[in-house]
XYZ file of C-alpha atoms in Angstrom:
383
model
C 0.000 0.000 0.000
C 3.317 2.318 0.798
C 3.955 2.813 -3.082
C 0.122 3.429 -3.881
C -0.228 6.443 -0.898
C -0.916 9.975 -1.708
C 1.584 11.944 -1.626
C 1.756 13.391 1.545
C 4.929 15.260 2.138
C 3.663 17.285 -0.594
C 0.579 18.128 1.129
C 2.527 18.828 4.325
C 4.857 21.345 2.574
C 1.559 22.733 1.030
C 0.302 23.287 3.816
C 2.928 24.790 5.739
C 3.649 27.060 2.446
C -0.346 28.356 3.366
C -0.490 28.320 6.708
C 2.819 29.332 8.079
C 1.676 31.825 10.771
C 3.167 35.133 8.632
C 1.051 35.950 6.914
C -3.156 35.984 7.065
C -5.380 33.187 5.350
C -5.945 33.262 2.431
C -9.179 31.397 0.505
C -8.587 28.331 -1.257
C -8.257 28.278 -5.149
C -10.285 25.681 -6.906
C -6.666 23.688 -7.650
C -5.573 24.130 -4.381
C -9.383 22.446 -3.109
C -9.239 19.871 -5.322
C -5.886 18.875 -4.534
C -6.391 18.483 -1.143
C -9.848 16.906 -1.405
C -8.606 13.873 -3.569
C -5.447 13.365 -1.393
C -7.926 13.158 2.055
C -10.167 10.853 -0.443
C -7.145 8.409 -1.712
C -5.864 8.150 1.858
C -9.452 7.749 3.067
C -10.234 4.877 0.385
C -6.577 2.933 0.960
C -7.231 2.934 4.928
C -11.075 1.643 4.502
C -9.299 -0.935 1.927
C -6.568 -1.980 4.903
C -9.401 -2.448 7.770
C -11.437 -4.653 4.999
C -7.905 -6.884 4.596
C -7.294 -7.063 8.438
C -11.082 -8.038 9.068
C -10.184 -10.663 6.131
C -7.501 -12.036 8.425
C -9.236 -11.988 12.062
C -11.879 -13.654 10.601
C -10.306 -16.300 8.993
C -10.075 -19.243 11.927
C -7.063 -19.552 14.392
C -6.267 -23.131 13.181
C -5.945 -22.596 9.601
C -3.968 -19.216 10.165
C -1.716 -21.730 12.007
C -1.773 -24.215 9.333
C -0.652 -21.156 6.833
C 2.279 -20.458 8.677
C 0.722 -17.522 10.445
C 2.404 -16.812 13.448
C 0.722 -14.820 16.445
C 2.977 -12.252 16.095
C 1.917 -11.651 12.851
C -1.381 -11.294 14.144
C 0.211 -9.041 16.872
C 1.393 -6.651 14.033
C -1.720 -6.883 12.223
C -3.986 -5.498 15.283
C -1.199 -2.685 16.208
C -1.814 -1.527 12.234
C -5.478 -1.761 13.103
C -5.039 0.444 15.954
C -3.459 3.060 14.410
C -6.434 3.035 11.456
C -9.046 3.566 14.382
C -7.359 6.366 16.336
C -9.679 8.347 13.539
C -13.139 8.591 15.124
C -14.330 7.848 11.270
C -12.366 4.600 11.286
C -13.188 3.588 14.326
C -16.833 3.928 12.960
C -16.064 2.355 10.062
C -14.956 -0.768 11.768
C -18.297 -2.108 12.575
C -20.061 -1.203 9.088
C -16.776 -3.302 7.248
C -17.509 -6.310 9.285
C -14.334 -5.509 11.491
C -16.154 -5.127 14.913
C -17.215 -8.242 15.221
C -14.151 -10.297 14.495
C -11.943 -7.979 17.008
C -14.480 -9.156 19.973
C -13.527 -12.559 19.376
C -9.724 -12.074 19.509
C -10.586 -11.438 23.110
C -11.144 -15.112 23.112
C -7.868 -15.735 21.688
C -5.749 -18.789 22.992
C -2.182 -16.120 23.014
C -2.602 -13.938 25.910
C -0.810 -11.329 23.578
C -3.283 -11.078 21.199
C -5.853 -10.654 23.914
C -4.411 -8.074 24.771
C -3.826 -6.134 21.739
C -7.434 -7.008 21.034
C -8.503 -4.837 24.391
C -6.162 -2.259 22.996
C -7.751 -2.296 20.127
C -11.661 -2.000 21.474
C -9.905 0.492 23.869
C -9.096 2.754 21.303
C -12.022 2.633 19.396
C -14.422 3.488 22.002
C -12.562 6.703 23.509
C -14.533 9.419 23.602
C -16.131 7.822 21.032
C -20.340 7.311 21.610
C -21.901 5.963 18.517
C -18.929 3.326 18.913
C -19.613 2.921 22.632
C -23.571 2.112 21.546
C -22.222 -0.195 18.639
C -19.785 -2.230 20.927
C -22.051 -2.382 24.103
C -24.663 -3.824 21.257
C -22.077 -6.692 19.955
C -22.265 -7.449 23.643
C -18.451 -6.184 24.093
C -18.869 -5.677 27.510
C -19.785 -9.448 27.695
C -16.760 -10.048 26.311
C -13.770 -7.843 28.488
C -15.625 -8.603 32.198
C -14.692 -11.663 31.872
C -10.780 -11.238 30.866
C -11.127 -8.244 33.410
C -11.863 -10.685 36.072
C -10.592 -14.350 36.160
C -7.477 -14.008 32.518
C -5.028 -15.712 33.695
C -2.512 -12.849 32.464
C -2.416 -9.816 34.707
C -1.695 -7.282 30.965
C -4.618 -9.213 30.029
C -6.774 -7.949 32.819
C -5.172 -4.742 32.771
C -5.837 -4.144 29.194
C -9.153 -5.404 29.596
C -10.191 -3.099 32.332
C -8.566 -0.139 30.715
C -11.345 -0.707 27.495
C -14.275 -1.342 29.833
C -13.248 2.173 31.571
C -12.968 3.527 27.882
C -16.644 1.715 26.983
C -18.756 2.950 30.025
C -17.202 6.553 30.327
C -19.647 9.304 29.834
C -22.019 6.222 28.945
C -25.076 5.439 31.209
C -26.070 2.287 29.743
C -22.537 1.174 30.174
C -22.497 2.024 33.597
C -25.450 0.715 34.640
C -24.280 -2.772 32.888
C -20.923 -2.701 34.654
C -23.089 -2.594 37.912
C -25.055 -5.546 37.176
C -22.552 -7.231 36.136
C -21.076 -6.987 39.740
C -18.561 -4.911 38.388
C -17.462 -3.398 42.218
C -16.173 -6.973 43.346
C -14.467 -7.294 40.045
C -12.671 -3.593 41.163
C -12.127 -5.460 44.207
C -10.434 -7.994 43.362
C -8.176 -5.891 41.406
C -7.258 -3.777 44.018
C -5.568 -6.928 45.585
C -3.692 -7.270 42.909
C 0.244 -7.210 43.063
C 0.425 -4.897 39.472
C 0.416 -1.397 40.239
C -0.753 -0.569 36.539
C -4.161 -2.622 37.386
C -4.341 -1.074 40.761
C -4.197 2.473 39.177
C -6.787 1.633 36.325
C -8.682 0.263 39.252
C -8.623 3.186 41.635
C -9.268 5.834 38.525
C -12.620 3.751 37.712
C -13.856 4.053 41.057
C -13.292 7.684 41.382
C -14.817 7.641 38.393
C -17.734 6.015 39.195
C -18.521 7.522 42.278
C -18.413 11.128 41.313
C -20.932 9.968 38.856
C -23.176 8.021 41.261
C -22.525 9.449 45.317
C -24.755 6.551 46.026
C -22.447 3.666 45.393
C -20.547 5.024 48.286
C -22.059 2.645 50.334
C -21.541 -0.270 47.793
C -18.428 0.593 48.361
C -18.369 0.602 52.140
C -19.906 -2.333 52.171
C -17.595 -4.414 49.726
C -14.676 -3.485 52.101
C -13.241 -1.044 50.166
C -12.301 1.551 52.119
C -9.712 -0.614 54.344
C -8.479 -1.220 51.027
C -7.818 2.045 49.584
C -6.414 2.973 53.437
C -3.764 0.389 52.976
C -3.109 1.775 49.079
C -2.914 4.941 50.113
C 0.289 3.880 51.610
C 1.959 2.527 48.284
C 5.322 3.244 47.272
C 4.389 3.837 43.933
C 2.742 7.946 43.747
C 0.079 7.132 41.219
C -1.613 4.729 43.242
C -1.151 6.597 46.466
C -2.529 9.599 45.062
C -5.595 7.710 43.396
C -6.513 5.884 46.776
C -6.523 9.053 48.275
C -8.840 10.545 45.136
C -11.469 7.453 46.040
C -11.024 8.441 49.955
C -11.700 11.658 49.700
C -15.234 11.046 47.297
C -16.214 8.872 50.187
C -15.262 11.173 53.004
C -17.665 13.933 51.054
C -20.216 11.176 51.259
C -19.926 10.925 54.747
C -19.966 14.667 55.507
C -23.483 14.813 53.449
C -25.070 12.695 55.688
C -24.755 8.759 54.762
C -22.593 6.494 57.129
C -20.114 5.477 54.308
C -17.088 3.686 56.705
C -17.138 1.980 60.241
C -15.122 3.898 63.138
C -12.609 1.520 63.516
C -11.587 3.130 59.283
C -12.174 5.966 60.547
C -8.778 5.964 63.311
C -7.170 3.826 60.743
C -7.601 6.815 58.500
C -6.762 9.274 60.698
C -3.172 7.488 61.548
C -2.516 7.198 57.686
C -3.216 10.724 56.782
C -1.070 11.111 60.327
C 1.884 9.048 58.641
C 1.595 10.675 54.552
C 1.756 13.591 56.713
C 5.069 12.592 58.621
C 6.471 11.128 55.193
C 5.828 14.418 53.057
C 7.614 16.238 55.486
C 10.813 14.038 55.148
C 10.477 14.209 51.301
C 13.191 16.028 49.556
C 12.760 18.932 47.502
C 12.508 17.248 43.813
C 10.096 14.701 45.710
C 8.284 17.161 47.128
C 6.876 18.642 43.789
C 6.491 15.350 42.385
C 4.028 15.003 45.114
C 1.950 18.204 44.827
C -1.270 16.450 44.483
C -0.641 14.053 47.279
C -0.507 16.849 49.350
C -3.511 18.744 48.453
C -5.427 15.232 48.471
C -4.016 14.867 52.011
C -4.920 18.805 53.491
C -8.419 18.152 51.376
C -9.269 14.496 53.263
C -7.624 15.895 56.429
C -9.854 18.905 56.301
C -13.465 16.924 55.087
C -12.582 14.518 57.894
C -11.771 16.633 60.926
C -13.358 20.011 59.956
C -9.478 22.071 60.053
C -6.776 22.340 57.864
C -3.935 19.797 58.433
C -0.357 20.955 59.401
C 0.825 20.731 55.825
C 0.088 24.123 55.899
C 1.303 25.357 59.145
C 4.604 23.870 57.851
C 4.540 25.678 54.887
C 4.649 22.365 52.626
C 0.993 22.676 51.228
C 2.259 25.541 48.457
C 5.749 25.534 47.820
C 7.151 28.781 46.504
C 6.552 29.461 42.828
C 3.109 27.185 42.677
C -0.037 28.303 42.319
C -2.734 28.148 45.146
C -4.584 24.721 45.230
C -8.294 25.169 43.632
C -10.943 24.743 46.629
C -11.017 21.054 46.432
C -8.552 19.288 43.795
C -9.943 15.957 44.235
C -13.084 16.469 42.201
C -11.575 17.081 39.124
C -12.479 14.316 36.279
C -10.175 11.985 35.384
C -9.720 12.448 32.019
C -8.137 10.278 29.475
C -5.617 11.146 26.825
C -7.415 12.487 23.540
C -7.808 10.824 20.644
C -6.180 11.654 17.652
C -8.898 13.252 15.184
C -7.174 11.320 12.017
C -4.314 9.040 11.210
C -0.709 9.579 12.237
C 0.269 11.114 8.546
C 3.288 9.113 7.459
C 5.295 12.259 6.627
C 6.175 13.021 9.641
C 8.729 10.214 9.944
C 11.794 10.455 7.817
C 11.606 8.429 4.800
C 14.519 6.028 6.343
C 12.446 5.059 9.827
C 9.314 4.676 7.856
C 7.418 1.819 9.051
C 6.240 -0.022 5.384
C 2.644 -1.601 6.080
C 2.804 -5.336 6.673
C 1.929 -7.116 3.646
C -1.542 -8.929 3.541
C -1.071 -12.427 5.302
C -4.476 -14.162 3.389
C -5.778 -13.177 0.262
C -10.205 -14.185 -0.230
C -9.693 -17.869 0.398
C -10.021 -20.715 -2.088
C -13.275 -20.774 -3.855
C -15.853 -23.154 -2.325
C -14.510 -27.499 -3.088
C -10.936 -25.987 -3.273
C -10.353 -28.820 -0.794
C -8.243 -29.155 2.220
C -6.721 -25.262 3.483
C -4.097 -27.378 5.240
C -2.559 -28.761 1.655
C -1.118 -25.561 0.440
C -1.133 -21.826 0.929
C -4.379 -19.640 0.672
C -4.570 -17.612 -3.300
């Protein structure tokens, strides 16, 4: 496909030759529209004509790919390409009207925990910020499909990859939400808390927050399901992220508790009082460098400190609450959304890579099949 591309350093340097900042825009000539329209087409029509090929191959069964030599790293390379094509919102929405959608769901049923994976990557990427691909997965029953590799894989990327697309697929999505929840989705968080990899524990702890800010009544779902003890002892982590996120889910439930609704026993309570007691203690031995690192631990900490016991914490008397040169904390930094990275709006244009580190497109592994009473697949290559 590489040789058969538009030419796209030429649009770049058109484009930069029009829109270089010095000097005001200027309206587009009828050459200059056309040019650009049938370069976006061409690229348009070769990416559509990729996905089709890649759904060719994922649907194509895992035992005669095998049989054809195809290894699962091909497959591996195949879905990263696939990934890339879907970072476009239009791609993405594409996938589903090629036949593509379908297929990708049941790589998450793959017997390579790699290509599991990459297939939760994959359905991660497409449904970001993405609703009319959150409705079309959540109707192919995608959700079906991750819980369960979210859960019980037996490959802790596996579950981490798999969580990260359900947190992609119920964002900003009711429906999706309100599945997760009937699907028991809290003890699944649960469980995953427990965990040993900090990357699932993160992913974990941002989903709750998540969740919580969006319905204050789960607090006591949560409270109930033992959580809080939990996110006490994670609060406590070596690794920032996850402190800071424990402390994020803490806080939500602390507000909870201050509106009215008996969200942890006492006995949290003192254990929460002698952690903020010892984050405390262990800010104020942090070294400069560590201390900026940990400017939102410390707001979280004078935040919790202050919904808990109704006074500001002696981060501030110490002076360790603003450091000089930041800004003031914002009246309460924990309820800021989570927010993942953006999307890109289109395709990575390949002429931003020099021509010598361009990554060619991986040749086609199966062309249509044989033709029906071709006979055995096993007896010689695919035409």
């Amino acid at each position: 496909m590489a040789g058969d591309a538009p030419n796209w350093e030429g649009l770049l340097k058109w484009s930069l030759a029009n829109s270089d900042g010095t000097r005001p825009n200027r309206n587009l000539s009828d050459e200059d529209r056309k040019f650009f329209m049938e370069a976006m087409q061409a690229q348009s029509i070769d990416v559509v004509k990729r996905m089709k090929e890649i759904t060719l191959v994922m649907k194509t069964p895992e035992e005669v790919l095998e049989a054809q030599g195809v290894t699962p790293a091909d497959i591996e390379d195949l879905l990263d390409e696939l990934q890339e094509h879907v970072e476009s919102i239009d791609m993405a929405n594409d996938l589903h009207s090629i036949g593509g959608l379908a297929p990708l769901l049941e790589h998450l049923k793959n017997s390579h925990a790699n290509i599991r994976a990459k297939a939760a990557e994959v359905v991660a990427t497409i449904v970001q910020n993405n609703p009319k691909s959150q409705q079309l997965v959540m109707e192919a029953n995608g959700l079906e499909y991750l819980y369960p590799l979210f859960t019980s894989d037996p490959d802790v990327n596996v579950r981490t990859k798999a969580l990260g697309a359900i947190s992609s697929l119920i964002r900003d999505n009711k429906p999706g939400v309100t599945a997760f929840r009937l699907a028991n989705g809290y003890a699944g968080l649960r469980g995953a808390l427990s965990s040993e990899s900090v990357r699932f524990q993160r992913k974990a702890l941002n989903l709750i927050s998540y969740l919580l800010r969006e319905n204050s009544s789960d607090c006591n779902i949560i409270s109930d399901l033992g959580f809080p003890r939990i996110m006490v002892h994670l609060a406590s982590s070596e690794d920032l992220e996850v402190r800071e996120a424990a402390l994020r889910g803490l806080l939500e439930l602390a507000r909870e508790k201050t509106g009215g609704a008996k969200v942890t026993p006492a006995e949290e309570d003192e254990k929460l009082k002698q952690l903020l007691e010892d984050r405390i203690k262990n800010i104020s031995l942090m070294s400069p460098e560590d201390l900026g690192a940990a400017r939102e631990e410390r707001q979280l900490v004078d935040s919790l400190w202050g919904a808990c016991f109704k006074e500001p914490s002696s981060l501030r008397e110490k002076g360790l609450l603003v450091l000089p040169g930041e800004d003031a904390p914002p009246p309460d930094v924990a309820s800021k959304h989570f927010e993942p990275a953006l999307r890109a709006l289109a395709p990575n244009p390949a002429h931003i890579t020099p021509e010598t580190e361009r990554k060619e497109s991986p040749p086609l592994l199966l062309g249509a099949g044989p033709p029906p009473g071709a006979g055995d697949a096993s007896s010689g290559r695919l035409q």
